[in-house]
CSV table of N, CA and C in Angstrom, one decimal:
chain,number,residue,atom,x,y,z
A,1,MET,N,-17.9,-29.8,10.1
A,1,MET,CA,-19.3,-29.5,9.7
A,1,MET,C,-19.6,-28.0,10.0
A,2,GLU,N,-19.1,-27.5,11.1
A,2,GLU,CA,-19.3,-26.1,11.3
A,2,GLU,C,-18.7,-25.2,10.3
A,3,THR,N,-17.5,-25.6,9.8
A,3,THR,CA,-16.8,-24.8,8.8
A,3,THR,C,-17.7,-24.8,7.5
A,4,GLN,N,-18.3,-25.9,7.1
A,4,GLN,CA,-19.1,-25.9,6.0
A,4,GLN,C,-20.3,-25.0,6.1
A,5,MET,N,-20.9,-25.0,7.3
A,5,MET,CA,-22.1,-24.1,7.5
A,5,MET,C,-21.7,-22.6,7.4
A,6,ILE,N,-20.6,-22.3,8.0
A,6,ILE,CA,-20.1,-20.9,8.0
A,6,ILE,C,-19.8,-20.4,6.5
A,7,ILE,N,-19.2,-21.3,5.7
A,7,ILE,CA,-18.9,-21.0,4.4
A,7,ILE,C,-20.1,-20.9,3.5
A,8,ASN,N,-21.0,-21.9,3.7
A,8,ASN,CA,-22.3,-21.9,3.0
A,8,ASN,C,-23.1,-20.7,3.2
A,9,ASN,N,-23.2,-20.3,4.5
A,9,ASN,CA,-24.0,-19.1,4.8
A,9,ASN,C,-23.4,-17.8,4.2
A,10,PHE,N,-22.1,-17.7,4.3
A,10,PHE,CA,-21.5,-16.5,3.7
A,10,PHE,C,-21.7,-16.5,2.2
A,11,ILE,N,-21.6,-17.6,1.5
A,11,ILE,CA,-21.8,-17.6,0.0
A,11,ILE,C,-23.3,-17.2,-0.3
A,12,LEU,N,-24.2,-17.8,0.4
A,12,LEU,CA,-25.6,-17.5,0.2
A,12,LEU,C,-26.0,-16.1,0.5
A,13,ASN,N,-25.5,-15.6,1.6
A,13,ASN,CA,-25.9,-14.3,2.1
A,13,ASN,C,-25.1,-13.1,1.4
A,14,GLU,N,-23.9,-13.4,1.1
A,14,GLU,CA,-23.0,-12.3,0.6
A,14,GLU,C,-22.7,-12.4,-0.9
A,15,LEU,N,-22.6,-13.6,-1.4
A,15,LEU,CA,-22.1,-13.7,-2.8
A,15,LEU,C,-23.3,-14.1,-3.7
A,16,ALA,N,-24.2,-15.0,-3.3
A,16,ALA,CA,-25.3,-15.4,-4.2
A,16,ALA,C,-26.4,-14.3,-4.1
A,17,LYS,N,-26.5,-13.7,-3.0
A,17,LYS,CA,-27.5,-12.6,-2.8
A,17,LYS,C,-28.9,-12.8,-3.5
A,18,GLY,N,-29.5,-13.9,-3.0
A,18,GLY,CA,-30.9,-14.2,-3.5
A,18,GLY,C,-31.0,-14.9,-4.8
A,19,ARG,N,-29.9,-15.2,-5.5
A,19,ARG,CA,-30.0,-15.9,-6.7
A,19,ARG,C,-30.2,-17.4,-6.4
A,20,LYS,N,-29.8,-17.8,-5.2
A,20,LYS,CA,-29.9,-19.2,-4.8
A,20,LYS,C,-30.4,-19.3,-3.4
A,21,LYS,N,-31.3,-20.2,-3.1
A,21,LYS,CA,-31.8,-20.4,-1.8
A,21,LYS,C,-31.0,-21.4,-1.0
A,22,THR,N,-30.4,-22.4,-1.7
A,22,THR,CA,-29.6,-23.3,-1.0
A,22,THR,C,-28.4,-23.7,-1.9
A,23,ILE,N,-27.4,-24.2,-1.3
A,23,ILE,CA,-26.2,-24.6,-2.1
A,23,ILE,C,-25.8,-26.0,-1.5
A,24,ASN,N,-25.7,-27.0,-2.4
A,24,ASN,CA,-25.3,-28.3,-2.1
A,24,ASN,C,-23.8,-28.2,-1.8
A,25,ASN,N,-23.3,-28.8,-0.7
A,25,ASN,CA,-21.9,-28.7,-0.4
A,25,ASN,C,-20.9,-29.3,-1.4
A,26,ASP,N,-21.4,-30.1,-2.3
A,26,ASP,CA,-20.6,-30.6,-3.4
A,26,ASP,C,-20.8,-29.9,-4.7
A,27,GLU,N,-21.7,-28.9,-4.7
A,27,GLU,CA,-22.0,-28.2,-6.0
A,27,GLU,C,-20.8,-27.4,-6.4
A,28,ASP,N,-20.5,-27.4,-7.7
A,28,ASP,CA,-19.4,-26.7,-8.3
A,28,ASP,C,-19.7,-25.2,-8.3
A,29,LEU,N,-19.1,-24.4,-7.4
A,29,LEU,CA,-19.5,-23.0,-7.3
A,29,LEU,C,-19.1,-22.2,-8.5
A,30,LEU,N,-18.1,-22.5,-9.1
A,30,LEU,CA,-17.6,-21.7,-10.3
A,30,LEU,C,-18.4,-22.1,-11.6
A,31,ALA,N,-18.6,-23.4,-11.8
A,31,ALA,CA,-19.3,-23.9,-13.0
A,31,ALA,C,-20.8,-23.5,-13.0
A,32,GLU,N,-21.3,-23.4,-11.8
A,32,GLU,CA,-22.7,-23.0,-11.6
A,32,GLU,C,-22.9,-21.5,-11.6
A,33,GLY,N,-21.8,-20.8,-11.6
A,33,GLY,CA,-21.9,-19.3,-11.6
A,33,GLY,C,-22.3,-18.7,-10.3
A,34,ILE,N,-22.1,-19.5,-9.2
A,34,ILE,CA,-22.5,-19.0,-7.9
A,34,ILE,C,-21.4,-18.0,-7.4
A,35,ILE,N,-20.2,-18.3,-7.8
A,35,ILE,CA,-19.1,-17.3,-7.5
A,35,ILE,C,-18.2,-17.2,-8.8
A,36,ASP,N,-17.5,-16.1,-8.8
A,36,ASP,CA,-16.6,-15.8,-9.9
A,36,ASP,C,-15.2,-15.4,-9.3
A,37,SER,N,-14.3,-14.9,-10.1
A,37,SER,CA,-13.0,-14.6,-9.6
A,37,SER,C,-13.1,-13.5,-8.5
A,38,LEU,N,-14.0,-12.6,-8.6
A,38,LEU,CA,-14.2,-11.6,-7.5
A,38,LEU,C,-14.7,-12.3,-6.3
A,39,GLY,N,-15.6,-13.2,-6.5
A,39,GLY,CA,-16.2,-14.0,-5.3
A,39,GLY,C,-15.1,-14.7,-4.6
A,40,ILE,N,-14.2,-15.3,-5.3
A,40,ILE,CA,-13.1,-16.0,-4.7
A,40,ILE,C,-12.3,-15.0,-3.8
A,41,LEU,N,-12.0,-13.8,-4.3
A,41,LEU,CA,-11.3,-12.8,-3.5
A,41,LEU,C,-12.0,-12.4,-2.3
A,42,GLN,N,-13.4,-12.3,-2.4
A,42,GLN,CA,-14.2,-12.0,-1.3
A,42,GLN,C,-14.2,-13.1,-0.3
A,43,LEU,N,-14.2,-14.4,-0.8
A,43,LEU,CA,-14.1,-15.5,0.1
A,43,LEU,C,-12.8,-15.6,0.9
A,44,VAL,N,-11.7,-15.3,0.2
A,44,VAL,CA,-10.4,-15.2,0.8
A,44,VAL,C,-10.4,-14.2,1.9
A,45,ALA,N,-10.9,-13.0,1.7
A,45,ALA,CA,-10.9,-11.9,2.7
A,45,ALA,C,-11.8,-12.4,3.9
A,46,PHE,N,-12.9,-13.0,3.6
A,46,PHE,CA,-13.8,-13.5,4.7
A,46,PHE,C,-13.1,-14.5,5.5
A,47,ILE,N,-12.5,-15.5,4.9
A,47,ILE,CA,-11.8,-16.6,5.6
A,47,ILE,C,-10.7,-16.0,6.4
A,48,GLU,N,-9.9,-15.1,5.9
A,48,GLU,CA,-8.8,-14.5,6.7
A,48,GLU,C,-9.3,-13.8,7.9
A,49,GLU,N,-10.4,-13.1,7.8
A,49,GLU,CA,-10.9,-12.4,8.9
A,49,GLU,C,-11.6,-13.3,9.9
A,50,LYS,N,-12.5,-14.2,9.4
A,50,LYS,CA,-13.3,-15.1,10.3
A,50,LYS,C,-12.4,-16.1,11.0
A,51,PHE,N,-11.4,-16.7,10.3
A,51,PHE,CA,-10.6,-17.8,10.9
A,51,PHE,C,-9.2,-17.3,11.4
A,52,ASN,N,-9.0,-16.0,11.3
A,52,ASN,CA,-7.7,-15.5,11.7
A,52,ASN,C,-6.5,-16.3,11.0
A,53,PHE,N,-6.6,-16.4,9.7
A,53,PHE,CA,-5.7,-17.3,9.0
A,53,PHE,C,-5.4,-16.6,7.6
A,54,THR,N,-4.1,-16.5,7.3
A,54,THR,CA,-3.7,-15.9,6.0
A,54,THR,C,-3.7,-17.0,4.9
A,55,VAL,N,-4.4,-16.8,3.9
A,55,VAL,CA,-4.4,-17.8,2.8
A,55,VAL,C,-3.3,-17.4,1.8
A,56,PRO,N,-2.3,-18.3,1.7
A,56,PRO,CA,-1.2,-18.0,0.8
A,56,PRO,C,-1.6,-17.9,-0.6
A,57,ASP,N,-1.0,-17.0,-1.4
A,57,ASP,CA,-1.4,-16.9,-2.8
A,57,ASP,C,-1.4,-18.2,-3.5
A,58,GLU,N,-0.4,-19.1,-3.2
A,58,GLU,CA,-0.3,-20.3,-4.0
A,58,GLU,C,-1.5,-21.3,-3.6
A,59,ASP,N,-2.2,-21.0,-2.6
A,59,ASP,CA,-3.4,-21.8,-2.2
A,59,ASP,C,-4.7,-21.3,-2.9
A,60,VAL,N,-4.6,-20.2,-3.5
A,60,VAL,CA,-5.8,-19.6,-4.1
A,60,VAL,C,-5.9,-20.3,-5.5
A,61,VAL,N,-6.4,-21.5,-5.6
A,61,VAL,CA,-6.5,-22.3,-6.8
A,61,VAL,C,-7.9,-22.9,-6.8
A,62,ILE,N,-8.4,-23.2,-8.0
A,62,ILE,CA,-9.7,-23.6,-8.3
A,62,ILE,C,-10.0,-24.9,-7.4
A,63,GLU,N,-9.1,-25.8,-7.3
A,63,GLU,CA,-9.3,-27.0,-6.5
A,63,GLU,C,-9.8,-26.7,-5.1
A,64,ASN,N,-9.2,-25.6,-4.5
A,64,ASN,CA,-9.6,-25.3,-3.1
A,64,ASN,C,-10.9,-24.6,-2.9
A,65,PHE,N,-11.3,-24.0,-4.0
A,65,PHE,CA,-12.5,-23.1,-4.0
A,65,PHE,C,-13.7,-23.6,-4.8
A,66,MET,N,-13.5,-24.9,-5.3
A,66,MET,CA,-14.5,-25.4,-6.2
A,66,MET,C,-15.9,-25.6,-5.6
A,67,SER,N,-15.9,-26.0,-4.4
A,67,SER,CA,-17.2,-26.4,-3.7
A,67,SER,C,-17.0,-26.0,-2.2
A,68,VAL,N,-18.1,-26.0,-1.5
A,68,VAL,CA,-18.1,-25.8,-0.1
A,68,VAL,C,-17.3,-26.9,0.6
A,69,ASN,N,-17.4,-28.1,0.2
A,69,ASN,CA,-16.7,-29.2,0.8
A,69,ASN,C,-15.2,-29.1,0.5
A,70,ALA,N,-14.8,-28.7,-0.7
A,70,ALA,CA,-13.4,-28.5,-1.0
A,70,ALA,C,-12.8,-27.4,-0.1
A,71,LEU,N,-13.5,-26.3,0.0
A,71,LEU,CA,-13.0,-25.2,0.8
A,71,LEU,C,-12.9,-25.5,2.3
A,72,SER,N,-13.9,-26.2,2.7
A,72,SER,CA,-14.0,-26.7,4.1
A,72,SER,C,-12.8,-27.6,4.4
A,73,SER,N,-12.6,-28.6,3.5
A,73,SER,CA,-11.5,-29.5,3.7
A,73,SER,C,-10.1,-28.8,3.8
A,74,TYR,N,-10.0,-27.9,2.8
A,74,TYR,CA,-8.7,-27.1,2.8
A,74,TYR,C,-8.5,-26.3,4.1
A,75,LEU,N,-9.6,-25.6,4.5
A,75,LEU,CA,-9.5,-24.9,5.8
A,75,LEU,C,-9.2,-25.7,7.0
A,76,ASP,N,-10.0,-26.8,7.1
A,76,ASP,CA,-9.8,-27.7,8.3
A,76,ASP,C,-8.3,-28.3,8.3
A,77,GLN,N,-7.8,-28.6,7.2
A,77,GLN,CA,-6.4,-29.1,7.1
A,77,GLN,C,-5.4,-28.0,7.5
A,78,LYS,N,-5.6,-26.8,7.0
A,78,LYS,CA,-4.7,-25.7,7.3
A,78,LYS,C,-4.8,-25.3,8.7
A,79,LEU,N,-6.0,-25.2,9.3
A,79,LEU,CA,-6.2,-24.8,10.6
A,79,LEU,C,-5.7,-25.8,11.6
A,80,ALA,N,-5.8,-27.1,11.3
A,80,ALA,CA,-5.3,-28.1,12.2
A,80,ALA,C,-3.7,-28.1,12.2
A,81,ALA,N,-3.1,-27.8,11.1
A,81,ALA,CA,-1.7,-27.7,11.0
A,81,ALA,C,-1.2,-26.5,11.8
A,82,LYS,N,-2.0,-25.4,11.9
A,82,LYS,CA,-1.6,-24.2,12.6
A,82,LYS,C,-1.6,-24.4,14.1
A,83,HIS,N,-2.3,-25.3,14.6
A,83,HIS,CA,-2.4,-25.5,16.1
A,83,HIS,C,-1.4,-26.6,16.5
């Protein structure tokens, strides 16, 4: 749950910049125009810094970045495997 909140806040405050007040955790971020390819790169940089985790190039796919829930699930799985 905390991972979802961190991701959601970053997207709202840094990527959506006032275009949206809230984001549903299941909302399709790409289809709704909330993020684009540059936004994905910004998310990757944020994740790597915030969670001290390197996102492998092969993991930068739409399925992992489609929604807050998808990204949170991906991160939780990768971080659990790291420990």
